[in-house]
Each structure stands twice: as structure tokens, then as C-alpha cells.
């Protein structure tokens, strides 16, 4: 601890008053002079605590409907004045500007106003000007001033002034300054993103306030953190904390299952971000059983997700498997009791909220940003490429396989039959390798590929894949098309009575 300063004065101007009372009373007990404005001043006065209106300090009323209250040299001079600078101190004395040692500000709720669907006029009025200026000024002068910039910081600040009898160190003030600039930068980012919906400026800005320390990163020797609010998306009912790798798998699972939202009972099992089992059936129990049959070996330690309610009968089957996470929109009470039988098994209830519309990731010394792949191939999108047409059931399977393919790491080939994933080749450098991997895997788990369909995330530059698929018993293919040599694959299919449809949309996933 070093450079201890005892606080003597405080400026308090907050939107939310929750949790403020004990701070006000503690400052009053410490003999701190309080300055305040508007509703906060009234709140303090009603507590029976003396408070100096900012208007008395500035000799200027609040004007422009409250837009200008604290923007005055007598306020900012007291905050920014450097206590070790003789010139600053002389000017403070000359202009009768009191030193301000504490600034407590809670900004207008801009993000909540935007989320509420309010009018643009109401949203603009929630852009805080005085508060954000006070925060920046106080945080800049952390050598002399401590800035409390958010109501979440109230408990820590109250603990400090109570335990240390109003004496704060430079370490305390600098730590709160870092928090303050975190608050101000997040606030400005939210405003920029709102205005940039129409402006379309090519500038990358993202900010997440909530941080969660993970056990480690992708590997035990790496530190890992999650920034964001998982509680917006899930209710966690049971189990250990989600790990870095769990979160990546959960992200993949949620995005995959979003393709089957509102459809028949569908169950998926994922491992390392890829589906190793997925089936759609008339009951959730059968959907799970058939998803597991896709690859019961890879399912060990996997992530399980359903698009509907998990019942007790399904839970009994799940309980036989060691799995890291189970996700569903709801559970029967008996099902929950069964699933909670493994103390570390993570059980999540997924809430019905919109997923982000964009993706970004670090690359080299910058960031790659893109719109999310929100295109789901539909029947009306299909272009018949061959003379032989797929049957209605084959079209159903082709679209089913295409959804899985879209969420599988490239290069990928997905084989499916009767709305069940038979096998996939994932993350291969060659599309032929991906197909051979899928065929071999399907054979290993005794799937009959006669009558199965094949989906590819990108076009076939040569006819080798359709030839290999044909010899494995596959008779229907879905792919984007677009190769200058598409005709070679079309000719092979025509000669061997295979049907092939083009979607016109590539679904690379890296």
C-alpha cells in the first residue's frame, strides 16, 4: 500500500439508487462533504444526510431538460486538479473550486433502452454525457481521485472505505480507474454499434462486460476466460463448471440444433464441435437411441442436445452413457432426477433467444468478421442437375444431411438415411478422403448405405466422389454446384441412374 489519501469530498450522480444508501451513510459518518444533482440529491436528502446541490457550487441551474448539469469548470476543476501541482492548487483557490476526491456515477441504461424496443428519440436521450465525462475525468486523475463507475462496484467500494476508514491507496484508485475506463469503453461501443446499424462504418467494435475465469483454456497449460452472459441463454441446473472446450462444443451444438427448431423430436451428439450422431424420430427416446447408434464410441464424453422436452425414458438411456453436457429446452421432473445421478454431469435448459447474427475470430494480428451462415437449404432452393430425380423421401434426407453438413468442419461429406446420420468425414484436406472416411465409418457401425444420400459442403471438381458414392450404394447427392467441371459429375450420375441436386450455396466451416 502506498500514497494513502483520506477522502474528504464526494460527487454522487447516479441513475440507479439500489445499494447507494449504505455508501452515503458511511461517507457521512466519515465526515465527507457530499455534492449531488437532481434525483440523487433528493435521495440523499431524504436519508437525512446533508448534501450540497451542484447548482450551489456552479451558480448555474440544470438546463436543457437535464442535459447539462455537471458540465462546469467548478465541477471538473475539482476533479482534475492535480494536488501536487502548485499552479493547479492556486487556480482552484482563485476560482473557489473545491477539491473532489470521490466520483460515484451510474450511467443512463442505454443498452437496456435499446433492447426494450424504445423509439430512437428515447434511445438518444439515454446517451449519458455528463456521467461519462465525470467518469473519464475522475479515472484520468486517479493519483488523487477514486471513481466508482457502476453500481456493481458499490459493495467493493463500501468495504474499502469502511475497513480503511476513508483512507485509500494509489493501488485502490488505479484499480477503480481501470474499471471506469472499462465501463466507458463498453458504453461507447454500445452507442457506436447502435448508430452503425445505419451508418455502416467498417470499424470493428465488440465489448463484453461479464467475465468468467475457466479452469484452463483449450489445454491445461493455457489460461482461459469466457466473456459474455451465459445466463441469458441457459439455466444451469446441475453439474460442474463448463470448461473452455465444453463451451466450444455447446456453441456448435446449439447452432446445429437451431436448424431443427420446431421440427419433429431431434437429438444430436457432438464431439469436438462435430456431430457424431443425429436422428429425427417421432419420439425423443427413439431419436436419442438412433443418434447414439451413429457412433457410440465417439459419444463417450460428448455433448448431447435435444430440440424438445427430455422425458424420463430418454433420460434413463442417456444415464447409461458418460457425457459431459445435456442441453434441452425442458425436462420432465423424473428425467432431471435421473440425469442428476452423475454429480459432474452438466444439465442446461436452453432459453428461446436469438443467436448472434455475426461471427468473429482473431487471425494473425487482427480480426476476421463475417455475417453468420444463416442460409438453410430448402426444397425450393434445389436445382435438379440430373435426368434422374430424387424421390420425396430422398429429398427429405438430402435436406436433413445438408443441415448437418453445414455445421461440420470442412472438408466434409455427410451420409444419411431415413433422417439418421450414418456417418460423416470431417475436417479432411481432400473431399475424397472425407467420403472414404465416412463410408468406412458407416461400415464399422454396420450401416447399410444402399439407398442412403450424400451431402457435400462444396462442389465436386471431379466425378471421383459420385463414383465412390455410387459403388457404396448411395443414389442421391446434394451439393452446391458451381465447378467448371460440374458436367463430369452430372454425366456419371446420369449414366448410373443417380440423382443429384444443386443448392447454389457453399457451406464451408473452418
Short mmCIF file of C-alpha atoms in Angstrom, two decimals:
data_model
loop_
_atom_site.label_atom_id
_atom_site.label_comp_id
_atom_site.label_asym_id
_atom_site.label_seq_id
_atom_site.Cartn_x
_atom_site.Cartn_y
_atom_site.Cartn_z
CA UNK A 1 0.00 0.00 0.00
CA UNK A 2 1.35 3.45 -0.89
CA UNK A 3 0.34 7.10 -1.43
CA UNK A 4 -2.53 6.93 1.05
CA UNK A 5 -5.09 9.73 0.75
CA UNK A 6 -8.01 10.36 3.04
CA UNK A 7 -11.21 11.22 1.21
CA UNK A 8 -12.87 14.49 2.15
CA UNK A 9 -15.43 15.16 -0.56
CA UNK A 10 -17.57 13.21 -3.00
CA UNK A 11 -19.73 13.94 -6.03
CA UNK A 12 -22.59 11.46 -6.41
CA UNK A 13 -24.78 11.39 -9.53
CA UNK A 14 -26.37 8.04 -10.31
CA UNK A 15 -29.28 6.61 -12.32
CA UNK A 16 -29.83 3.53 -10.13
CA UNK A 17 -30.06 4.15 -6.38
CA UNK A 18 -30.04 0.47 -5.35
CA UNK A 19 -27.20 -0.18 -2.91
CA UNK A 20 -26.33 3.51 -2.58
CA UNK A 21 -27.75 4.16 0.89
CA UNK A 22 -25.03 2.38 2.94
CA UNK A 23 -22.33 4.21 0.97
CA UNK A 24 -23.97 7.57 1.62
CA UNK A 25 -24.30 6.84 5.32
CA UNK A 26 -20.71 5.61 5.61
CA UNK A 27 -19.36 8.69 3.82
CA UNK A 28 -21.45 10.87 6.10
CA UNK A 29 -20.04 9.07 9.16
CA UNK A 30 -16.55 9.74 7.82
CA UNK A 31 -17.30 13.46 7.59
CA UNK A 32 -17.13 13.54 3.79
CA UNK A 33 -18.78 16.54 2.10
CA UNK A 34 -21.33 15.35 -0.44
CA UNK A 35 -22.21 17.10 -3.71
CA UNK A 36 -25.07 15.84 -5.84
CA UNK A 37 -27.64 16.57 -8.54
CA UNK A 38 -31.31 16.09 -9.27
CA UNK A 39 -32.83 12.79 -8.21
CA UNK A 40 -29.68 11.65 -6.42
CA UNK A 41 -29.58 14.83 -4.34
CA UNK A 42 -33.21 14.27 -3.38
CA UNK A 43 -32.46 10.64 -2.46
CA UNK A 44 -29.58 11.67 -0.19
CA UNK A 45 -31.57 14.45 1.45
CA UNK A 46 -34.44 12.06 2.21
CA UNK A 47 -31.94 9.86 4.08
CA UNK A 48 -31.45 12.78 6.44
CA UNK A 49 -27.90 13.39 5.21
CA UNK A 50 -26.56 16.83 4.35
CA UNK A 51 -25.81 17.35 0.67
CA UNK A 52 -24.66 20.33 -1.40
CA UNK A 53 -26.56 20.79 -4.68
CA UNK A 54 -24.23 21.09 -7.65
CA UNK A 55 -26.21 24.17 -8.66
CA UNK A 56 -24.99 25.90 -5.47
CA UNK A 57 -21.41 25.05 -6.44
CA UNK A 58 -21.68 26.21 -10.05
CA UNK A 59 -24.22 29.02 -9.56
CA UNK A 60 -25.90 27.56 -12.65
CA UNK A 61 -29.16 25.61 -12.79
CA UNK A 62 -29.69 22.31 -14.56
CA UNK A 63 -30.62 23.29 -18.12
CA UNK A 64 -31.84 21.82 -21.43
CA UNK A 65 -34.13 19.35 -19.74
CA UNK A 66 -31.33 17.98 -17.56
CA UNK A 67 -28.88 17.52 -20.44
CA UNK A 68 -26.46 19.96 -18.77
CA UNK A 69 -25.98 19.65 -15.02
CA UNK A 70 -22.40 18.86 -14.07
CA UNK A 71 -20.57 20.14 -17.18
CA UNK A 72 -18.93 23.10 -15.47
CA UNK A 73 -15.35 24.14 -14.57
CA UNK A 74 -16.20 24.22 -10.87
CA UNK A 75 -17.05 20.54 -11.07
CA UNK A 76 -14.39 19.31 -13.46
CA UNK A 77 -11.73 21.58 -11.98
CA UNK A 78 -12.30 19.97 -8.60
CA UNK A 79 -11.91 16.52 -10.13
CA UNK A 80 -9.00 17.16 -12.49
CA UNK A 81 -6.98 19.47 -10.26
CA UNK A 82 -3.57 17.91 -9.52
CA UNK A 83 -2.96 18.08 -5.78
CA UNK A 84 0.83 18.09 -6.17
CA UNK A 85 0.79 20.84 -8.80
CA UNK A 86 1.20 24.29 -7.26
CA UNK A 87 -0.29 26.05 -10.28
CA UNK A 88 -3.40 23.87 -10.19
CA UNK A 89 -3.87 24.48 -6.47
CA UNK A 90 -3.53 28.23 -6.90
CA UNK A 91 -6.18 28.23 -9.62
CA UNK A 92 -8.54 26.13 -7.52
CA UNK A 93 -8.18 28.67 -4.73
CA UNK A 94 -8.55 31.68 -7.06
CA UNK A 95 -11.77 30.39 -8.60
CA UNK A 96 -13.08 28.90 -5.34
CA UNK A 97 -13.20 25.38 -6.70
CA UNK A 98 -13.40 22.65 -4.03
CA UNK A 99 -11.33 19.50 -4.47
CA UNK A 100 -13.43 16.40 -5.20
CA UNK A 101 -11.87 13.12 -4.03
CA UNK A 102 -14.64 10.64 -4.95
CA UNK A 103 -16.86 10.48 -8.01
CA UNK A 104 -19.74 7.99 -7.92
CA UNK A 105 -21.62 7.71 -11.20
CA UNK A 106 -24.06 5.16 -12.62
CA UNK A 107 -24.79 5.83 -16.29
CA UNK A 108 -28.14 6.02 -18.06
CA UNK A 109 -29.17 2.48 -19.13
CA UNK A 110 -28.50 2.86 -22.85
CA UNK A 111 -28.30 -0.85 -23.73
CA UNK A 112 -31.47 -1.71 -21.82
CA UNK A 113 -33.31 1.09 -23.59
CA UNK A 114 -32.21 -0.22 -26.98
CA UNK A 115 -33.20 -3.78 -26.01
CA UNK A 116 -36.64 -2.59 -24.90
CA UNK A 117 -37.51 -1.54 -28.44
CA UNK A 118 -37.85 2.12 -27.46
CA UNK A 119 -38.08 4.89 -30.04
CA UNK A 120 -34.90 6.44 -31.39
CA UNK A 121 -35.68 9.67 -29.53
CA UNK A 122 -35.87 7.82 -26.20
CA UNK A 123 -32.70 5.89 -27.02
CA UNK A 124 -30.74 9.03 -27.86
CA UNK A 125 -31.83 10.64 -24.60
CA UNK A 126 -30.25 7.70 -22.79
CA UNK A 127 -26.81 8.58 -24.15
CA UNK A 128 -25.16 9.84 -20.98
CA UNK A 129 -22.97 12.91 -21.45
CA UNK A 130 -22.29 14.34 -18.01
CA UNK A 131 -21.86 10.95 -16.37
CA UNK A 132 -19.40 9.61 -18.92
CA UNK A 133 -17.42 12.87 -18.72
CA UNK A 134 -17.24 12.63 -14.94
CA UNK A 135 -16.03 9.04 -15.18
CA UNK A 136 -13.26 9.88 -17.64
CA UNK A 137 -12.12 12.89 -15.64
CA UNK A 138 -12.03 11.06 -12.32
CA UNK A 139 -10.33 7.98 -13.77
CA UNK A 140 -7.71 10.12 -15.53
CA UNK A 141 -6.81 11.78 -12.24
CA UNK A 142 -6.59 8.51 -10.29
CA UNK A 143 -3.50 9.79 -8.48
CA UNK A 144 -5.88 11.94 -6.43
CA UNK A 145 -9.44 10.76 -7.12
CA UNK A 146 -11.27 7.44 -6.91
CA UNK A 147 -14.02 6.76 -9.45
CA UNK A 148 -16.92 4.39 -8.75
CA UNK A 149 -18.41 3.96 -12.20
CA UNK A 150 -21.06 1.25 -11.87
CA UNK A 151 -23.48 0.01 -9.23
CA UNK A 152 -21.78 -3.39 -9.34
CA UNK A 153 -18.75 -1.70 -7.75
CA UNK A 154 -20.71 -0.40 -4.74
CA UNK A 155 -20.02 -3.37 -2.42
CA UNK A 156 -16.24 -3.30 -3.03
CA UNK A 157 -16.07 0.45 -2.56
CA UNK A 158 -18.15 0.33 0.63
CA UNK A 159 -15.88 -2.38 2.01
CA UNK A 160 -12.81 -0.26 1.22
CA UNK A 161 -13.94 2.94 2.88
CA UNK A 162 -15.33 1.06 5.87
CA UNK A 163 -12.27 -1.09 6.57
CA UNK A 164 -9.75 1.62 5.75
CA UNK A 165 -11.61 4.44 7.48
CA UNK A 166 -11.77 6.51 4.30
CA UNK A 167 -8.07 6.20 3.53
CA UNK A 168 -7.44 4.91 0.01
CA UNK A 169 -4.18 3.90 -1.64
CA UNK A 170 -2.94 4.63 -5.15
CA UNK A 171 -3.43 0.91 -5.89
CA UNK A 172 -7.10 1.23 -4.91
CA UNK A 173 -7.61 4.34 -7.04
CA UNK A 174 -5.80 2.92 -10.07
CA UNK A 175 -7.77 -0.33 -9.91
CA UNK A 176 -11.04 1.59 -9.91
CA UNK A 177 -9.74 3.77 -12.75
CA UNK A 178 -9.23 0.66 -14.87
CA UNK A 179 -12.78 -0.42 -14.07
CA UNK A 180 -14.00 3.06 -15.03
CA UNK A 181 -12.40 3.08 -18.46
CA UNK A 182 -13.79 -0.43 -18.94
CA UNK A 183 -17.27 0.95 -18.24
CA UNK A 184 -16.82 3.97 -20.51
CA UNK A 185 -15.39 1.98 -23.42
CA UNK A 186 -18.19 -0.59 -23.19
CA UNK A 187 -20.77 2.20 -23.10
CA UNK A 188 -19.30 3.95 -26.14
CA UNK A 189 -19.12 0.64 -28.02
CA UNK A 190 -22.83 0.04 -27.42
CA UNK A 191 -23.65 3.51 -28.76
CA UNK A 192 -21.41 3.03 -31.80
CA UNK A 193 -22.98 -0.33 -32.63
CA UNK A 194 -26.48 1.13 -32.38
CA UNK A 195 -25.72 4.10 -34.65
CA UNK A 196 -23.65 1.97 -37.00
CA UNK A 197 -26.65 -0.18 -37.89
CA UNK A 198 -27.47 2.50 -40.43
CA UNK A 199 -24.10 4.18 -40.89
CA UNK A 200 -22.26 1.00 -41.89
CA UNK A 201 -18.80 2.23 -40.89
CA UNK A 202 -16.19 -0.52 -41.39
CA UNK A 203 -14.83 -0.43 -37.87
CA UNK A 204 -14.71 -3.42 -35.54
CA UNK A 205 -16.02 -2.84 -32.03
CA UNK A 206 -17.13 -5.50 -29.57
CA UNK A 207 -17.34 -5.35 -25.80
CA UNK A 208 -18.40 -7.87 -23.16
CA UNK A 209 -18.61 -6.80 -19.53
CA UNK A 210 -19.09 -10.11 -17.78
CA UNK A 211 -16.01 -12.31 -17.49
CA UNK A 212 -15.80 -15.87 -16.21
CA UNK A 213 -12.49 -17.48 -15.33
CA UNK A 214 -12.37 -21.04 -16.68
CA UNK A 215 -10.38 -23.90 -15.21
CA UNK A 216 -8.00 -23.52 -18.14
CA UNK A 217 -8.06 -22.91 -21.87
CA UNK A 218 -8.02 -25.49 -24.63
CA UNK A 219 -5.21 -27.28 -22.76
CA UNK A 220 -4.25 -27.26 -19.06
CA UNK A 221 -1.19 -25.05 -19.64
CA UNK A 222 -3.35 -22.29 -21.19
CA UNK A 223 -5.35 -19.71 -19.26
CA UNK A 224 -8.97 -19.45 -20.33
CA UNK A 225 -11.84 -16.98 -19.89
CA UNK A 226 -15.36 -16.58 -21.18
CA UNK A 227 -16.66 -13.07 -21.80
CA UNK A 228 -20.42 -12.81 -22.04
CA UNK A 229 -23.61 -13.62 -20.17
CA UNK A 230 -24.37 -17.34 -20.36
CA UNK A 231 -27.40 -16.85 -18.11
CA UNK A 232 -29.15 -15.10 -21.00
CA UNK A 233 -29.02 -18.34 -22.96
CA UNK A 234 -29.09 -21.11 -20.33
CA UNK A 235 -30.31 -22.04 -16.89
CA UNK A 236 -27.70 -24.34 -15.39
CA UNK A 237 -29.45 -26.93 -13.24
CA UNK A 238 -26.65 -29.27 -12.25
CA UNK A 239 -23.03 -30.27 -12.63
CA UNK A 240 -19.53 -28.88 -12.67
CA UNK A 241 -18.46 -25.65 -14.30
CA UNK A 242 -18.34 -25.51 -18.08
CA UNK A 243 -14.81 -25.68 -19.47
CA UNK A 244 -13.32 -23.89 -22.48
CA UNK A 245 -13.76 -26.98 -24.65
CA UNK A 246 -17.26 -27.59 -23.27
CA UNK A 247 -18.24 -24.08 -24.35
CA UNK A 248 -16.94 -24.61 -27.88
CA UNK A 249 -18.91 -27.85 -28.13
CA UNK A 250 -22.03 -26.28 -26.63
CA UNK A 251 -21.78 -23.46 -29.16
CA UNK A 252 -21.57 -25.97 -32.01
CA UNK A 253 -24.45 -28.00 -30.56
CA UNK A 254 -26.76 -25.02 -30.15
CA UNK A 255 -26.12 -23.74 -33.66
CA UNK A 256 -26.63 -27.20 -35.17
CA UNK A 257 -29.85 -27.88 -33.30
CA UNK A 258 -31.16 -24.46 -34.25
CA UNK A 259 -31.55 -25.93 -37.76
CA UNK A 260 -34.17 -28.35 -36.38
CA UNK A 261 -36.08 -25.89 -34.21
CA UNK A 262 -39.81 -26.59 -34.24
CA UNK A 263 -39.41 -29.88 -36.12
CA UNK A 264 -40.06 -33.48 -35.03
CA UNK A 265 -38.11 -34.74 -32.00
CA UNK A 266 -34.43 -34.46 -32.91
CA UNK A 267 -31.40 -35.48 -30.89
CA UNK A 268 -27.72 -34.82 -31.59
CA UNK A 269 -24.47 -35.93 -30.01
CA UNK A 270 -21.36 -33.84 -30.65
CA UNK A 271 -17.67 -34.34 -30.08
CA UNK A 272 -15.00 -31.75 -30.86
CA UNK A 273 -17.59 -29.44 -32.46
CA UNK A 274 -18.87 -32.05 -34.94
CA UNK A 275 -21.96 -34.23 -34.82
CA UNK A 276 -21.11 -37.90 -34.33
CA UNK A 277 -24.77 -38.86 -34.07
CA UNK A 278 -28.05 -37.22 -35.05
CA UNK A 279 -31.52 -38.56 -35.68
CA UNK A 280 -35.06 -37.27 -36.07
CA UNK A 281 -37.91 -39.51 -34.97
CA UNK A 282 -41.49 -39.50 -33.68
CA UNK A 283 -40.32 -39.68 -30.06
CA UNK A 284 -37.34 -38.15 -28.28
CA UNK A 285 -36.42 -41.55 -26.88
CA UNK A 286 -36.08 -43.11 -30.34
CA UNK A 287 -34.29 -40.02 -31.65
CA UNK A 288 -31.67 -40.42 -28.91
CA UNK A 289 -31.30 -44.19 -29.41
CA UNK A 290 -30.75 -43.74 -33.15
CA UNK A 291 -28.42 -40.78 -32.69
CA UNK A 292 -26.28 -42.85 -30.35
CA UNK A 293 -26.20 -45.68 -32.89
CA UNK A 294 -24.43 -43.35 -35.31
CA UNK A 295 -21.20 -43.61 -33.32
CA UNK A 296 -21.49 -44.99 -29.76
CA UNK A 297 -17.71 -44.84 -29.36
CA UNK A 298 -17.29 -41.12 -30.08
CA UNK A 299 -20.39 -40.36 -28.00
CA UNK A 300 -18.37 -41.14 -24.83
CA UNK A 301 -17.69 -37.80 -23.14
CA UNK A 302 -19.78 -35.94 -25.71
CA UNK A 303 -22.28 -33.10 -25.68
CA UNK A 304 -25.95 -34.10 -26.00
CA UNK A 305 -28.68 -31.77 -27.24
CA UNK A 306 -32.39 -32.15 -27.95
CA UNK A 307 -34.80 -29.84 -29.73
CA UNK A 308 -37.62 -30.68 -27.30
CA UNK A 309 -38.51 -31.94 -23.83
CA UNK A 310 -36.45 -34.82 -22.43
CA UNK A 311 -38.66 -37.40 -20.71
CA UNK A 312 -37.78 -40.00 -18.10
CA UNK A 313 -37.48 -42.86 -20.58
CA UNK A 314 -34.96 -40.89 -22.66
CA UNK A 315 -33.10 -39.84 -19.51
CA UNK A 316 -32.73 -43.47 -18.47
CA UNK A 317 -30.97 -44.22 -21.77
CA UNK A 318 -28.78 -41.10 -21.50
CA UNK A 319 -27.80 -42.05 -17.96
CA UNK A 320 -26.10 -45.19 -19.27
CA UNK A 321 -23.64 -43.02 -21.18
CA UNK A 322 -20.82 -40.92 -19.78
CA UNK A 323 -21.46 -37.47 -21.24
CA UNK A 324 -20.22 -34.02 -20.29
CA UNK A 325 -23.29 -31.89 -21.03
CA UNK A 326 -27.01 -32.37 -21.70
CA UNK A 327 -28.97 -29.50 -23.29
CA UNK A 328 -32.71 -29.25 -23.85
CA UNK A 329 -35.43 -26.60 -23.72
CA UNK A 330 -37.14 -28.53 -20.88
CA UNK A 331 -37.08 -31.74 -18.84
CA UNK A 332 -39.64 -33.84 -17.04
CA UNK A 333 -39.08 -33.79 -13.27
CA UNK A 334 -38.34 -37.52 -13.21
CA UNK A 335 -35.88 -37.08 -16.07
CA UNK A 336 -33.98 -34.46 -14.12
CA UNK A 337 -33.69 -36.68 -11.08
CA UNK A 338 -32.24 -39.44 -13.25
CA UNK A 339 -29.77 -37.18 -15.04
CA UNK A 340 -28.62 -35.64 -11.76
CA UNK A 341 -27.43 -39.10 -10.76
CA UNK A 342 -23.96 -38.17 -12.05
CA UNK A 343 -22.70 -35.28 -9.92
CA UNK A 344 -20.46 -33.74 -12.58
CA UNK A 345 -22.88 -34.04 -15.49
CA UNK A 346 -23.79 -30.54 -16.66
CA UNK A 347 -27.51 -30.05 -17.28
CA UNK A 348 -28.60 -26.95 -19.16
CA UNK A 349 -32.02 -25.58 -20.03
CA UNK A 350 -31.74 -23.63 -23.25
CA UNK A 351 -33.79 -20.44 -23.41
CA UNK A 352 -35.55 -19.30 -26.55
CA UNK A 353 -33.48 -16.27 -27.51
CA UNK A 354 -31.98 -15.17 -30.82
CA UNK A 355 -28.40 -16.21 -31.54
CA UNK A 356 -25.81 -13.67 -32.78
CA UNK A 357 -26.03 -12.70 -36.45
CA UNK A 358 -22.28 -12.47 -36.98
CA UNK A 359 -19.04 -14.32 -36.25
CA UNK A 360 -15.58 -13.01 -35.47
CA UNK A 361 -12.26 -14.55 -34.55
CA UNK A 362 -8.64 -13.49 -34.19
CA UNK A 363 -6.42 -14.01 -37.23
CA UNK A 364 -2.77 -13.01 -37.49
CA UNK A 365 -2.55 -9.52 -35.98
CA UNK A 366 -6.22 -8.68 -36.46
CA UNK A 367 -9.77 -9.95 -36.52
CA UNK A 368 -11.84 -11.74 -39.15
CA UNK A 369 -15.50 -10.76 -39.16
CA UNK A 370 -18.36 -12.18 -41.21
CA UNK A 371 -22.12 -12.50 -41.35
CA UNK A 372 -23.29 -15.77 -39.87
CA UNK A 373 -24.13 -18.53 -42.36
CA UNK A 374 -27.89 -18.20 -41.94
CA UNK A 375 -28.76 -19.96 -45.19
CA UNK A 376 -30.52 -23.27 -44.63
CA UNK A 377 -31.04 -25.25 -47.83
CA UNK A 378 -34.74 -25.73 -48.57
CA UNK A 379 -36.69 -27.75 -51.10
CA UNK A 380 -37.47 -24.68 -53.18
CA UNK A 381 -33.74 -23.90 -53.45
CA UNK A 382 -32.88 -27.19 -55.12
CA UNK A 383 -31.94 -27.28 -58.78
CA UNK A 384 -32.30 -30.64 -60.47
CA UNK A 385 -28.93 -31.33 -62.10
CA UNK A 386 -29.51 -34.87 -63.39
CA UNK A 387 -32.12 -36.58 -65.52
CA UNK A 388 -32.98 -38.92 -62.65
CA UNK A 389 -34.97 -37.13 -59.93
CA UNK A 390 -34.77 -37.92 -56.20
CA UNK A 391 -37.90 -39.31 -54.54
CA UNK A 392 -39.75 -37.31 -51.88
CA UNK A 393 -38.12 -39.35 -49.10
CA UNK A 394 -34.70 -38.84 -50.68
CA UNK A 395 -35.28 -35.08 -50.85
CA UNK A 396 -36.17 -35.15 -47.17
CA UNK A 397 -32.95 -37.00 -46.38
CA UNK A 398 -30.89 -34.73 -48.64
CA UNK A 399 -32.05 -31.62 -46.80
CA UNK A 400 -31.53 -33.37 -43.46
CA UNK A 401 -27.95 -34.28 -44.45
CA UNK A 402 -27.33 -30.76 -45.76
CA UNK A 403 -28.18 -29.24 -42.37
CA UNK A 404 -25.63 -31.48 -40.66
CA UNK A 405 -23.06 -30.83 -43.38
CA UNK A 406 -23.37 -27.06 -42.86
CA UNK A 407 -22.27 -27.49 -39.23
CA UNK A 408 -19.45 -29.97 -39.80
CA UNK A 409 -15.82 -28.98 -40.24
CA UNK A 410 -14.64 -28.77 -43.86
CA UNK A 411 -13.87 -30.61 -45.96
CA UNK A 412 -16.82 -32.76 -45.09
CA UNK A 413 -19.12 -35.39 -46.53
CA UNK A 414 -22.26 -36.43 -44.67
CA UNK A 415 -24.11 -39.70 -45.30
CA UNK A 416 -27.68 -40.08 -44.07
CA UNK A 417 -30.68 -42.34 -44.44
CA UNK A 418 -34.19 -42.15 -43.03
CA UNK A 419 -33.37 -38.92 -41.14
CA UNK A 420 -30.44 -40.51 -39.36
CA UNK A 421 -26.77 -39.60 -39.62
CA UNK A 422 -25.00 -42.72 -40.84
CA UNK A 423 -21.50 -41.23 -40.83
CA UNK A 424 -19.51 -38.16 -41.79
CA UNK A 425 -16.00 -37.44 -42.93
CA UNK A 426 -14.83 -34.33 -41.08
CA UNK A 427 -12.03 -31.82 -41.45
CA UNK A 428 -10.23 -33.60 -44.28
CA UNK A 429 -7.83 -31.91 -46.71
CA UNK A 430 -9.37 -33.92 -49.55
CA UNK A 431 -13.08 -34.36 -50.26
CA UNK A 432 -12.32 -37.89 -51.46
CA UNK A 433 -10.68 -38.62 -48.11
CA UNK A 434 -13.75 -37.25 -46.32
CA UNK A 435 -16.02 -39.54 -48.34
CA UNK A 436 -13.85 -42.61 -47.81
CA UNK A 437 -13.70 -41.84 -44.09
CA UNK A 438 -17.49 -41.60 -43.93
CA UNK A 439 -18.03 -44.85 -45.86
CA UNK A 440 -15.52 -46.73 -43.71
CA UNK A 441 -17.09 -45.40 -40.52
CA UNK A 442 -20.61 -46.29 -41.65
CA UNK A 443 -19.44 -49.81 -42.38
CA UNK A 444 -17.77 -50.08 -38.99
CA UNK A 445 -21.10 -49.37 -37.29
CA UNK A 446 -22.95 -51.70 -39.69
CA UNK A 447 -24.98 -49.11 -41.58
CA UNK A 448 -26.37 -50.25 -44.92
CA UNK A 449 -25.68 -47.39 -47.32
CA UNK A 450 -27.90 -48.77 -50.08
CA UNK A 451 -30.48 -46.01 -50.54
CA UNK A 452 -28.52 -43.53 -48.40
CA UNK A 453 -27.87 -39.95 -49.51
CA UNK A 454 -24.69 -37.89 -49.62
CA UNK A 455 -24.22 -34.19 -48.79
CA UNK A 456 -21.10 -32.18 -49.56
CA UNK A 457 -20.26 -28.73 -48.18
CA UNK A 458 -18.69 -27.67 -51.51
CA UNK A 459 -18.74 -28.66 -55.17
CA UNK A 460 -17.03 -31.69 -56.73
CA UNK A 461 -14.23 -30.65 -59.11
CA UNK A 462 -14.07 -34.21 -60.45
CA UNK A 463 -16.52 -37.14 -60.70
CA UNK A 464 -14.50 -39.30 -58.29
CA UNK A 465 -16.76 -38.66 -55.30
CA UNK A 466 -20.01 -39.55 -57.05
CA UNK A 467 -18.34 -42.67 -58.42
CA UNK A 468 -17.16 -43.78 -54.98
CA UNK A 469 -20.59 -43.00 -53.52
CA UNK A 470 -22.33 -44.97 -56.26
CA UNK A 471 -20.22 -48.04 -55.58
CA UNK A 472 -21.13 -47.76 -51.87
CA UNK A 473 -24.85 -47.88 -52.71
CA UNK A 474 -25.62 -44.15 -52.47
CA UNK A 475 -28.10 -42.98 -55.09
CA UNK A 476 -28.86 -39.32 -54.24
CA UNK A 477 -26.47 -36.38 -53.83
CA UNK A 478 -26.82 -32.77 -52.66
CA UNK A 479 -24.04 -30.27 -53.27
CA UNK A 480 -23.65 -26.55 -54.06
CA UNK A 481 -22.54 -26.99 -57.68
CA UNK A 482 -20.52 -24.31 -59.38
CA UNK A 483 -17.45 -26.21 -60.57
CA UNK A 484 -16.34 -25.62 -64.17
CA UNK A 485 -16.33 -29.42 -64.35
CA UNK A 486 -19.82 -29.99 -62.89
CA UNK A 487 -20.80 -31.77 -66.09
CA UNK A 488 -18.37 -34.62 -65.39
CA UNK A 489 -20.22 -35.46 -62.16
CA UNK A 490 -23.60 -34.94 -63.84
CA UNK A 491 -22.66 -37.29 -66.67
CA UNK A 492 -21.58 -40.02 -64.26
CA UNK A 493 -24.82 -39.70 -62.28
CA UNK A 494 -26.90 -39.86 -65.44
CA UNK A 495 -25.07 -42.94 -66.66
CA UNK A 496 -25.57 -44.73 -63.33
CA UNK A 497 -29.11 -43.57 -62.51
CA UNK A 498 -28.07 -41.40 -59.60
CA UNK A 499 -29.95 -38.23 -58.76
CA UNK A 500 -28.11 -35.04 -57.90
CA UNK A 501 -29.39 -31.61 -56.86
CA UNK A 502 -27.53 -28.30 -56.62
CA UNK A 503 -28.24 -25.78 -53.87
CA UNK A 504 -26.15 -22.91 -55.17
CA UNK A 505 -24.83 -22.27 -51.65
CA UNK A 506 -21.47 -23.43 -50.30
CA UNK A 507 -21.22 -24.17 -46.57
CA UNK A 508 -17.53 -24.17 -45.68
CA UNK A 509 -16.83 -24.29 -41.95
CA UNK A 510 -13.29 -23.77 -40.70
#
